[in-house]
């Protein structure tokens, strides 16, 4: 009738509340507002509008009815993960009494206000959390012994890493949640079994890869070490090769200053010099003895052997041995005749005249 076509019906007022305007005819486009008495709060829409539909009828928008609820003066018991609540009352102004489970530490959003208080609206301000170590990162091809639903772990928790078949672990196998809520090490990686880890680092030196560049150390990759200027390798062999996920040979490479020698090398050089000096001395001594013996033999044959021959037989020819070769000596008469012939011609003529 008249109400549906020309005015909206009275929307009524909520219990423990009232509306404005409180009475009258509610024509099209009229707005009604709802309020609650003291000690109550409105739950729902606070106003309605009288609108006309396509069929010409009028009604309120929105259509739901608001209610007035008694104001809550107590806070609800807060839910804090990994914590125990010890409050006996939860009235406005009460402080939250909370303790974290073992291994977890309490953290407040406002670090300057380490307390949570029940507010007039029934909520807790600065509500804390009980925090442990955050779930560690799990890199590809690896898994850990912790459920994926555990996001925070208590202090002392040990996480064990493993690789899927066909992969090899590089890094720390175990990670422990420390007291400062930080893990003891970085998460490890799982590498293909034919990929080697990073080559050993060299102080005062570096390395190059064959083939270049050093991006992935596949099976068969050769690493060549070299030293900075002024340094030399302690080992003549400067190459290592990646073989099925491991470096071969597996020795540590060192670079030392050029003027320095490695202790083992110094001892070897000293021993070598001793041997060389001893050998050279021995050879020189033997040569000296041989020379002396040869000289003695030559002198002996020169001074003693000819005299014996002269005393033994006057008619036998005399000779001396020079360097092992016998040399014939002239007889007495031949020696005298040769001496006279060697005199000056004047001396010879004077003798004849006399």
CSV table of N, CA and C in Angstrom, one decimal, residues 102-243:
chain,number,residue,atom,x,y,z
A,102,UNK,N,61.3,-23.9,27.0
A,102,UNK,CA,62.8,-24.0,27.0
A,102,UNK,C,63.4,-23.9,25.6
A,103,UNK,N,64.4,-23.1,25.4
A,103,UNK,CA,65.0,-23.0,24.1
A,103,UNK,C,64.5,-21.8,23.3
A,104,UNK,N,63.4,-21.2,23.8
A,104,UNK,CA,62.9,-20.0,23.1
A,104,UNK,C,63.1,-18.8,23.9
A,105,UNK,N,63.2,-17.6,23.2
A,105,UNK,CA,63.4,-16.4,23.9
A,105,UNK,C,62.3,-15.4,23.6
A,106,UNK,N,61.8,-14.6,24.6
A,106,UNK,CA,60.7,-13.7,24.4
A,106,UNK,C,61.2,-12.4,23.6
A,107,UNK,N,60.4,-12.0,22.7
A,107,UNK,CA,60.7,-10.8,21.9
A,107,UNK,C,59.4,-10.0,21.8
A,108,UNK,N,59.6,-8.7,22.2
A,108,UNK,CA,58.5,-7.7,22.1
A,108,UNK,C,58.6,-6.8,20.8
A,109,UNK,N,57.5,-6.5,20.2
A,109,UNK,CA,57.5,-5.6,19.0
A,109,UNK,C,58.2,-4.3,19.4
A,110,UNK,N,57.8,-3.7,20.5
A,110,UNK,CA,58.4,-2.4,21.0
A,110,UNK,C,59.5,-2.8,21.9
A,111,UNK,N,60.8,-2.6,21.5
A,111,UNK,CA,61.9,-3.0,22.3
A,111,UNK,C,62.1,-2.1,23.5
A,112,UNK,N,61.5,-0.9,23.4
A,112,UNK,CA,61.6,0.0,24.6
A,112,UNK,C,60.5,-0.2,25.6
A,113,UNK,N,59.6,-1.0,25.3
A,113,UNK,CA,58.5,-1.3,26.3
A,113,UNK,C,58.3,-2.8,26.4
A,114,UNK,N,59.0,-3.4,27.3
A,114,UNK,CA,59.0,-4.8,27.5
A,114,UNK,C,57.8,-5.3,28.4
A,115,UNK,N,56.6,-4.9,28.0
A,115,UNK,CA,55.4,-5.3,28.7
A,115,UNK,C,54.2,-5.2,27.8
A,116,UNK,N,53.2,-6.1,28.1
A,116,UNK,CA,52.0,-6.1,27.3
A,116,UNK,C,50.8,-5.9,28.3
A,117,UNK,N,49.9,-4.9,28.0
A,117,UNK,CA,48.8,-4.5,28.9
A,117,UNK,C,47.5,-4.7,28.2
A,118,UNK,N,46.5,-5.1,28.9
A,118,UNK,CA,45.1,-5.2,28.4
A,118,UNK,C,44.5,-3.8,28.3
A,119,UNK,N,44.0,-3.5,27.0
A,119,UNK,CA,43.4,-2.2,26.7
A,119,UNK,C,41.9,-2.2,27.0
A,120,UNK,N,41.4,-1.0,26.9
A,120,UNK,CA,39.9,-0.8,27.2
A,120,UNK,C,39.1,-1.5,26.1
A,121,UNK,N,39.6,-1.6,24.9
A,121,UNK,CA,38.8,-2.3,23.9
A,121,UNK,C,38.9,-3.8,23.9
A,122,UNK,N,39.6,-4.4,24.9
A,122,UNK,CA,39.6,-5.8,25.0
A,122,UNK,C,40.8,-6.4,24.2
A,123,UNK,N,41.7,-5.6,23.8
A,123,UNK,CA,42.9,-6.2,23.1
A,123,UNK,C,44.2,-5.9,23.9
A,124,UNK,N,45.2,-6.7,23.6
A,124,UNK,CA,46.5,-6.6,24.2
A,124,UNK,C,47.4,-5.7,23.3
A,125,UNK,N,48.1,-4.8,23.9
A,125,UNK,CA,49.1,-4.0,23.2
A,125,UNK,C,50.5,-4.6,23.4
A,126,UNK,N,51.3,-4.5,22.3
A,126,UNK,CA,52.7,-4.9,22.4
A,126,UNK,C,52.8,-6.4,22.8
A,127,UNK,N,51.9,-7.2,22.1
A,127,UNK,CA,51.9,-8.7,22.5
A,127,UNK,C,53.2,-9.3,22.0
A,128,UNK,N,53.9,-10.0,22.9
A,128,UNK,CA,55.2,-10.6,22.5
A,128,UNK,C,55.1,-11.9,21.8
A,129,UNK,N,56.2,-12.4,21.3
A,129,UNK,CA,56.3,-13.8,20.7
A,129,UNK,C,57.5,-14.5,21.4
A,130,UNK,N,57.4,-15.8,21.3
A,130,UNK,CA,58.6,-16.6,21.8
A,130,UNK,C,59.3,-17.1,20.6
A,131,UNK,N,60.5,-16.7,20.4
A,131,UNK,CA,61.2,-16.9,19.2
A,131,UNK,C,62.4,-17.9,19.4
A,132,UNK,N,62.6,-18.7,18.4
A,132,UNK,CA,63.8,-19.6,18.3
A,132,UNK,C,64.6,-19.2,17.0
A,133,UNK,N,65.4,-20.2,16.6
A,133,UNK,CA,66.1,-20.0,15.3
A,133,UNK,C,65.1,-20.2,14.2
A,134,UNK,N,65.1,-19.4,13.2
A,134,UNK,CA,64.3,-19.6,12.1
A,134,UNK,C,64.7,-20.8,11.3
A,135,UNK,N,63.8,-21.5,10.7
A,135,UNK,CA,64.0,-22.7,9.9
A,135,UNK,C,65.2,-22.4,8.9
A,136,UNK,N,66.2,-23.2,8.9
A,136,UNK,CA,67.4,-23.0,8.0
A,136,UNK,C,67.0,-23.3,6.6
A,137,UNK,N,67.8,-22.6,5.7
A,137,UNK,CA,67.5,-22.8,4.3
A,137,UNK,C,67.9,-24.2,3.8
A,138,UNK,N,67.1,-24.8,3.0
A,138,UNK,CA,67.4,-26.1,2.4
A,138,UNK,C,67.7,-25.9,0.9
A,139,UNK,N,68.9,-26.1,0.5
A,139,UNK,CA,69.3,-25.8,-0.9
A,139,UNK,C,68.9,-27.0,-1.8
A,140,UNK,N,68.8,-26.9,-3.1
A,140,UNK,CA,68.4,-27.9,-4.0
A,140,UNK,C,69.2,-29.2,-3.8
A,141,UNK,N,68.5,-30.3,-4.0
A,141,UNK,CA,69.1,-31.7,-3.9
A,141,UNK,C,69.4,-32.1,-2.5
A,142,UNK,N,68.9,-31.4,-1.5
A,142,UNK,CA,69.2,-31.8,-0.1
A,142,UNK,C,68.0,-31.8,0.7
A,143,UNK,N,68.0,-32.4,1.9
A,143,UNK,CA,66.9,-32.4,2.8
A,143,UNK,C,67.4,-32.5,4.2
A,144,UNK,N,66.6,-32.2,5.2
A,144,UNK,CA,67.0,-32.1,6.6
A,144,UNK,C,66.0,-33.0,7.5
A,145,UNK,N,66.4,-33.2,8.7
A,145,UNK,CA,65.6,-34.0,9.6
A,145,UNK,C,64.6,-33.2,10.4
A,146,UNK,N,64.1,-32.1,9.9
A,146,UNK,CA,63.2,-31.2,10.6
A,146,UNK,C,61.9,-31.1,9.7
A,147,UNK,N,60.7,-31.2,10.3
A,147,UNK,CA,59.5,-31.1,9.6
A,147,UNK,C,59.4,-29.8,8.9
A,148,UNK,N,58.7,-29.8,7.8
A,148,UNK,CA,58.6,-28.5,7.0
A,148,UNK,C,57.6,-27.6,7.7
A,149,UNK,N,56.8,-28.1,8.7
A,149,UNK,CA,55.8,-27.3,9.4
A,149,UNK,C,56.5,-26.5,10.5
A,150,UNK,N,57.7,-26.8,10.9
A,150,UNK,CA,58.4,-26.2,12.0
A,150,UNK,C,59.1,-24.9,11.5
A,151,UNK,N,58.6,-23.8,11.8
A,151,UNK,CA,59.2,-22.5,11.3
A,151,UNK,C,60.2,-21.9,12.3
A,152,UNK,N,60.1,-22.3,13.6
A,152,UNK,CA,61.0,-21.7,14.6
A,152,UNK,C,61.4,-22.9,15.5
A,153,UNK,N,62.8,-23.0,15.7
A,153,UNK,CA,63.3,-24.1,16.4
A,153,UNK,C,64.1,-23.6,17.7
A,154,UNK,N,64.0,-24.3,18.8
A,154,UNK,CA,64.6,-23.9,20.0
A,154,UNK,C,66.1,-24.0,20.0
A,155,UNK,N,66.7,-23.2,20.9
A,155,UNK,CA,68.2,-23.2,21.1
A,155,UNK,C,68.7,-24.6,21.4
A,156,UNK,N,69.8,-25.0,20.7
A,156,UNK,CA,70.3,-26.4,21.0
A,156,UNK,C,69.8,-27.4,19.9
A,157,UNK,N,68.9,-27.0,19.1
A,157,UNK,CA,68.4,-27.9,18.0
A,157,UNK,C,69.6,-28.2,17.0
A,158,UNK,N,69.8,-29.4,16.7
A,158,UNK,CA,70.8,-29.8,15.7
A,158,UNK,C,70.1,-30.3,14.4
A,159,UNK,N,70.4,-29.6,13.3
A,159,UNK,CA,69.8,-30.0,12.0
A,159,UNK,C,70.8,-30.8,11.2
A,160,UNK,N,70.4,-31.9,10.7
A,160,UNK,CA,71.3,-32.8,10.0
A,160,UNK,C,70.9,-32.8,8.5
A,161,UNK,N,71.9,-32.4,7.6
A,161,UNK,CA,71.7,-32.3,6.2
A,161,UNK,C,72.2,-33.6,5.5
A,162,UNK,N,71.4,-34.0,4.5
A,162,UNK,CA,71.7,-35.1,3.6
A,162,UNK,C,71.4,-34.7,2.2
A,163,UNK,N,72.1,-35.4,1.2
A,163,UNK,CA,71.9,-35.2,-0.2
A,163,UNK,C,71.1,-36.4,-0.8
A,164,UNK,N,70.4,-36.1,-1.8
A,164,UNK,CA,69.8,-37.1,-2.6
A,164,UNK,C,70.8,-38.0,-3.3
A,165,UNK,N,70.5,-39.2,-3.7
A,165,UNK,CA,71.4,-40.1,-4.4
A,165,UNK,C,72.0,-39.4,-5.7
A,166,UNK,N,73.3,-39.5,-5.9
A,166,UNK,CA,73.9,-38.9,-7.1
A,166,UNK,C,74.5,-37.6,-6.8
A,167,UNK,N,74.4,-37.1,-5.5
A,167,UNK,CA,74.9,-35.8,-5.1
A,167,UNK,C,75.8,-36.0,-3.9
A,168,UNK,N,76.8,-35.0,-3.8
A,168,UNK,CA,77.7,-35.1,-2.7
A,168,UNK,C,77.7,-33.8,-1.9
A,169,UNK,N,77.7,-33.9,-0.6
A,169,UNK,CA,77.6,-32.8,0.3
A,169,UNK,C,78.8,-32.0,0.4
A,170,UNK,N,78.7,-30.7,0.3
A,170,UNK,CA,79.8,-29.7,0.4
A,170,UNK,C,79.5,-28.7,1.5
A,171,UNK,N,80.2,-28.7,2.6
A,171,UNK,CA,79.9,-27.8,3.7
A,171,UNK,C,79.7,-28.6,5.0
A,172,UNK,N,79.1,-27.8,5.9
A,172,UNK,CA,78.8,-28.4,7.2
A,172,UNK,C,77.7,-29.4,7.2
A,173,UNK,N,77.9,-30.6,7.7
A,173,UNK,CA,76.8,-31.6,7.7
A,173,UNK,C,75.8,-31.3,8.8
A,174,UNK,N,76.3,-30.8,9.9
A,174,UNK,CA,75.4,-30.5,11.1
A,174,UNK,C,75.4,-29.0,11.3
A,175,UNK,N,74.1,-28.4,11.6
A,175,UNK,CA,74.0,-27.0,12.0
A,175,UNK,C,73.3,-27.0,13.4
A,176,UNK,N,73.8,-26.2,14.3
A,176,UNK,CA,73.2,-26.1,15.6
A,176,UNK,C,72.7,-24.7,15.9
A,177,UNK,N,71.5,-24.6,16.5
A,177,UNK,CA,70.9,-23.3,16.8
A,177,UNK,C,71.6,-22.8,18.1
A,178,UNK,N,72.3,-21.7,17.9
A,178,UNK,CA,73.0,-21.1,19.0
A,178,UNK,C,72.2,-20.2,19.9
A,179,UNK,N,72.8,-19.8,21.0
A,179,UNK,CA,72.0,-19.0,22.0
A,179,UNK,C,71.6,-17.6,21.5
A,180,UNK,N,72.3,-17.1,20.5
A,180,UNK,CA,72.0,-15.8,19.9
A,180,UNK,C,71.0,-16.0,18.8
A,181,UNK,N,70.3,-17.2,18.7
A,181,UNK,CA,69.3,-17.5,17.7
A,181,UNK,C,69.8,-17.4,16.3
A,182,UNK,N,71.1,-17.8,16.1
A,182,UNK,CA,71.8,-17.9,14.8
A,182,UNK,C,72.3,-19.3,14.7
A,183,UNK,N,72.3,-19.8,13.4
A,183,UNK,CA,72.8,-21.1,13.2
A,183,UNK,C,74.3,-21.1,13.2
A,184,UNK,N,74.9,-22.2,13.6
A,184,UNK,CA,76.4,-22.3,13.8
A,184,UNK,C,77.1,-22.2,12.5
A,185,UNK,N,76.5,-22.5,11.4
A,185,UNK,CA,77.2,-22.4,10.1
A,185,UNK,C,76.2,-22.2,9.0
A,186,UNK,N,76.8,-22.0,7.8
A,186,UNK,CA,75.9,-21.8,6.6
A,186,UNK,C,75.4,-23.1,6.1
A,187,UNK,N,74.2,-23.1,5.5
A,187,UNK,CA,73.7,-24.4,4.9
A,187,UNK,C,74.6,-25.0,3.9
A,188,UNK,N,74.8,-26.3,3.8
A,188,UNK,CA,75.7,-26.9,2.8
A,188,UNK,C,75.0,-27.0,1.5
A,189,UNK,N,75.8,-27.3,0.5
A,189,UNK,CA,75.3,-27.5,-0.9
A,189,UNK,C,75.5,-29.0,-1.2
A,190,UNK,N,74.6,-29.4,-2.2
A,190,UNK,CA,74.7,-30.8,-2.7
A,190,UNK,C,75.1,-30.7,-4.2
A,191,UNK,N,76.3,-31.2,-4.5
A,191,UNK,CA,76.9,-31.1,-5.8
A,191,UNK,C,76.8,-32.4,-6.5
A,192,UNK,N,76.8,-32.4,-7.8
A,192,UNK,CA,76.8,-33.6,-8.6
A,192,UNK,C,78.1,-34.3,-8.3
A,193,UNK,N,78.0,-35.7,-8.3
A,193,UNK,CA,79.2,-36.5,-7.8
A,193,UNK,C,80.4,-36.3,-8.7
A,194,UNK,N,80.2,-35.8,-9.9
A,194,UNK,CA,81.3,-35.6,-10.8
A,194,UNK,C,81.8,-34.1,-10.8
A,195,UNK,N,81.2,-33.3,-10.0
A,195,UNK,CA,81.6,-31.9,-9.9
A,195,UNK,C,82.5,-31.8,-8.6
A,196,UNK,N,83.7,-31.2,-8.7
A,196,UNK,CA,84.5,-31.0,-7.5
A,196,UNK,C,84.2,-29.7,-6.8
A,197,UNK,N,84.5,-29.7,-5.5
A,197,UNK,CA,84.4,-28.4,-4.7
A,197,UNK,C,85.4,-27.4,-5.2
A,198,UNK,N,85.4,-26.3,-4.5
A,198,UNK,CA,86.4,-25.2,-4.9
A,198,UNK,C,87.8,-25.7,-4.6
A,199,UNK,N,88.8,-25.4,-5.4
A,199,UNK,CA,90.1,-25.9,-5.2
A,199,UNK,C,90.7,-25.2,-3.9
A,200,UNK,N,91.7,-25.7,-3.3
A,200,UNK,CA,92.3,-25.1,-2.1
A,200,UNK,C,92.8,-23.7,-2.4
A,201,UNK,N,92.6,-22.8,-1.5
A,201,UNK,CA,93.1,-21.4,-1.7
A,201,UNK,C,94.6,-21.4,-1.4
A,202,UNK,N,95.3,-20.5,-2.1
A,202,UNK,CA,96.8,-20.4,-1.9
A,202,UNK,C,97.1,-19.0,-1.5
A,203,UNK,N,97.8,-18.9,-0.4
A,203,UNK,CA,98.3,-17.6,0.1
A,203,UNK,C,99.4,-17.1,-0.8
A,204,UNK,N,99.3,-15.8,-1.2
A,204,UNK,CA,100.3,-15.2,-2.1
A,204,UNK,C,100.3,-15.9,-3.5
A,205,UNK,N,99.2,-16.4,-3.9
A,205,UNK,CA,99.1,-17.0,-5.2
A,205,UNK,C,97.6,-17.2,-5.7
A,206,UNK,N,97.4,-17.9,-6.8
A,206,UNK,CA,96.1,-18.1,-7.3
A,206,UNK,C,96.2,-19.3,-8.3
A,207,UNK,N,95.1,-19.6,-9.0
A,207,UNK,CA,95.1,-20.7,-10.0
A,207,UNK,C,94.3,-20.3,-11.2
A,208,UNK,N,94.5,-21.1,-12.3
A,208,UNK,CA,93.7,-21.0,-13.5
A,208,UNK,C,93.2,-22.4,-13.8
A,209,UNK,N,92.2,-22.4,-14.6
A,209,UNK,CA,91.6,-23.7,-15.0
A,209,UNK,C,91.8,-24.0,-16.4
A,210,UNK,N,91.9,-25.3,-16.7
A,210,UNK,CA,92.0,-25.8,-18.1
A,210,UNK,C,90.9,-26.9,-18.2
A,211,UNK,N,89.9,-26.6,-19.0
A,211,UNK,CA,89.7,-25.4,-19.9
A,211,UNK,C,89.1,-24.2,-19.1
A,212,UNK,N,89.3,-23.0,-19.6
A,212,UNK,CA,88.8,-21.8,-18.9
A,212,UNK,C,87.4,-21.6,-19.4
A,213,UNK,N,86.6,-20.8,-18.6
A,213,UNK,CA,87.0,-20.2,-17.3
A,213,UNK,C,86.6,-21.1,-16.2
A,214,UNK,N,86.9,-20.7,-14.9
A,214,UNK,CA,86.6,-21.6,-13.7
A,214,UNK,C,85.2,-21.3,-13.3
A,215,UNK,N,84.2,-21.9,-14.0
A,215,UNK,CA,82.8,-21.7,-13.6
A,215,UNK,C,82.3,-23.0,-12.9
A,216,UNK,N,82.6,-24.1,-13.4
A,216,UNK,CA,82.1,-25.4,-12.9
A,216,UNK,C,83.2,-26.4,-13.0
A,217,UNK,N,83.6,-27.0,-11.9
A,217,UNK,CA,84.7,-27.9,-11.8
A,217,UNK,C,84.3,-29.3,-12.1
A,218,UNK,N,84.0,-29.6,-13.4
A,218,UNK,CA,83.6,-30.9,-13.9
A,218,UNK,C,84.7,-31.9,-13.8
A,219,UNK,N,84.3,-33.2,-14.0
A,219,UNK,CA,85.3,-34.3,-14.0
A,219,UNK,C,86.2,-34.0,-15.2
A,220,UNK,N,87.5,-34.1,-14.9
A,220,UNK,CA,88.6,-33.9,-15.9
A,220,UNK,C,89.1,-32.5,-15.9
A,221,UNK,N,88.5,-31.5,-15.1
A,221,UNK,CA,89.1,-30.2,-15.1
A,221,UNK,C,90.5,-30.2,-14.4
A,222,UNK,N,91.4,-29.5,-15.0
A,222,UNK,CA,92.8,-29.4,-14.5
A,222,UNK,C,93.0,-27.9,-13.9
A,223,UNK,N,93.5,-27.8,-12.7
A,223,UNK,CA,93.8,-26.6,-12.1
A,223,UNK,C,95.3,-26.4,-12.0
A,224,UNK,N,95.8,-25.2,-12.5
A,224,UNK,CA,97.2,-24.9,-12.4
A,224,UNK,C,97.4,-23.8,-11.4
A,225,UNK,N,98.3,-24.0,-10.5
A,225,UNK,CA,98.6,-23.0,-9.4
A,225,UNK,C,99.8,-22.2,-9.9
A,226,UNK,N,99.8,-20.9,-9.4
A,226,UNK,CA,100.9,-20.1,-9.7
A,226,UNK,C,101.0,-19.1,-8.5
A,227,UNK,N,102.2,-18.5,-8.3
A,227,UNK,CA,102.5,-17.6,-7.2
A,227,UNK,C,102.6,-16.2,-7.6
A,228,UNK,N,102.4,-15.3,-6.7
A,228,UNK,CA,102.6,-13.9,-7.0
A,228,UNK,C,104.1,-13.6,-7.2
A,229,UNK,N,104.4,-12.4,-7.8
A,229,UNK,CA,105.8,-12.1,-8.0
A,229,UNK,C,106.6,-12.0,-6.7
A,230,UNK,N,107.8,-12.6,-6.7
A,230,UNK,CA,108.5,-12.7,-5.5
A,230,UNK,C,108.3,-13.9,-4.7
A,231,UNK,N,107.4,-14.8,-5.1
A,231,UNK,CA,107.1,-16.0,-4.4
A,231,UNK,C,107.2,-17.2,-5.4
A,232,UNK,N,107.5,-18.4,-4.8
A,232,UNK,CA,107.7,-19.6,-5.6
A,232,UNK,C,106.9,-20.7,-5.0
A,233,UNK,N,106.5,-21.7,-5.8
A,233,UNK,CA,105.9,-22.9,-5.2
A,233,UNK,C,106.9,-23.8,-4.5
A,234,UNK,N,106.5,-24.4,-3.4
A,234,UNK,CA,107.4,-25.3,-2.7
A,234,UNK,C,107.4,-26.6,-3.3
A,235,UNK,N,106.5,-26.9,-4.2
A,235,UNK,CA,106.5,-28.2,-4.9
A,235,UNK,C,106.5,-28.0,-6.4
A,236,UNK,N,107.4,-28.8,-7.1
A,236,UNK,CA,107.5,-28.6,-8.5
A,236,UNK,C,106.3,-29.0,-9.2
A,237,UNK,N,105.4,-29.8,-8.7
A,237,UNK,CA,104.2,-30.3,-9.3
A,237,UNK,C,103.1,-29.3,-9.0
A,238,UNK,N,102.6,-28.6,-10.0
A,238,UNK,CA,101.6,-27.5,-9.7
A,238,UNK,C,100.3,-27.7,-10.3
A,239,UNK,N,99.9,-29.0,-10.6
A,239,UNK,CA,98.6,-29.3,-11.2
A,239,UNK,C,97.8,-30.2,-10.3
A,240,UNK,N,96.5,-30.0,-10.3
A,240,UNK,CA,95.6,-31.0,-9.7
A,240,UNK,C,94.4,-31.2,-10.6
A,241,UNK,N,93.8,-32.4,-10.6
A,241,UNK,CA,92.8,-32.8,-11.5
A,241,UNK,C,91.5,-33.2,-10.8
A,242,UNK,N,90.4,-32.8,-11.3
A,242,UNK,CA,89.1,-33.2,-10.7
A,242,UNK,C,88.8,-34.6,-11.3
A,243,UNK,N,88.7,-35.6,-10.3
A,243,UNK,CA,88.4,-37.0,-10.7
A,243,UNK,C,87.2,-37.5,-9.9
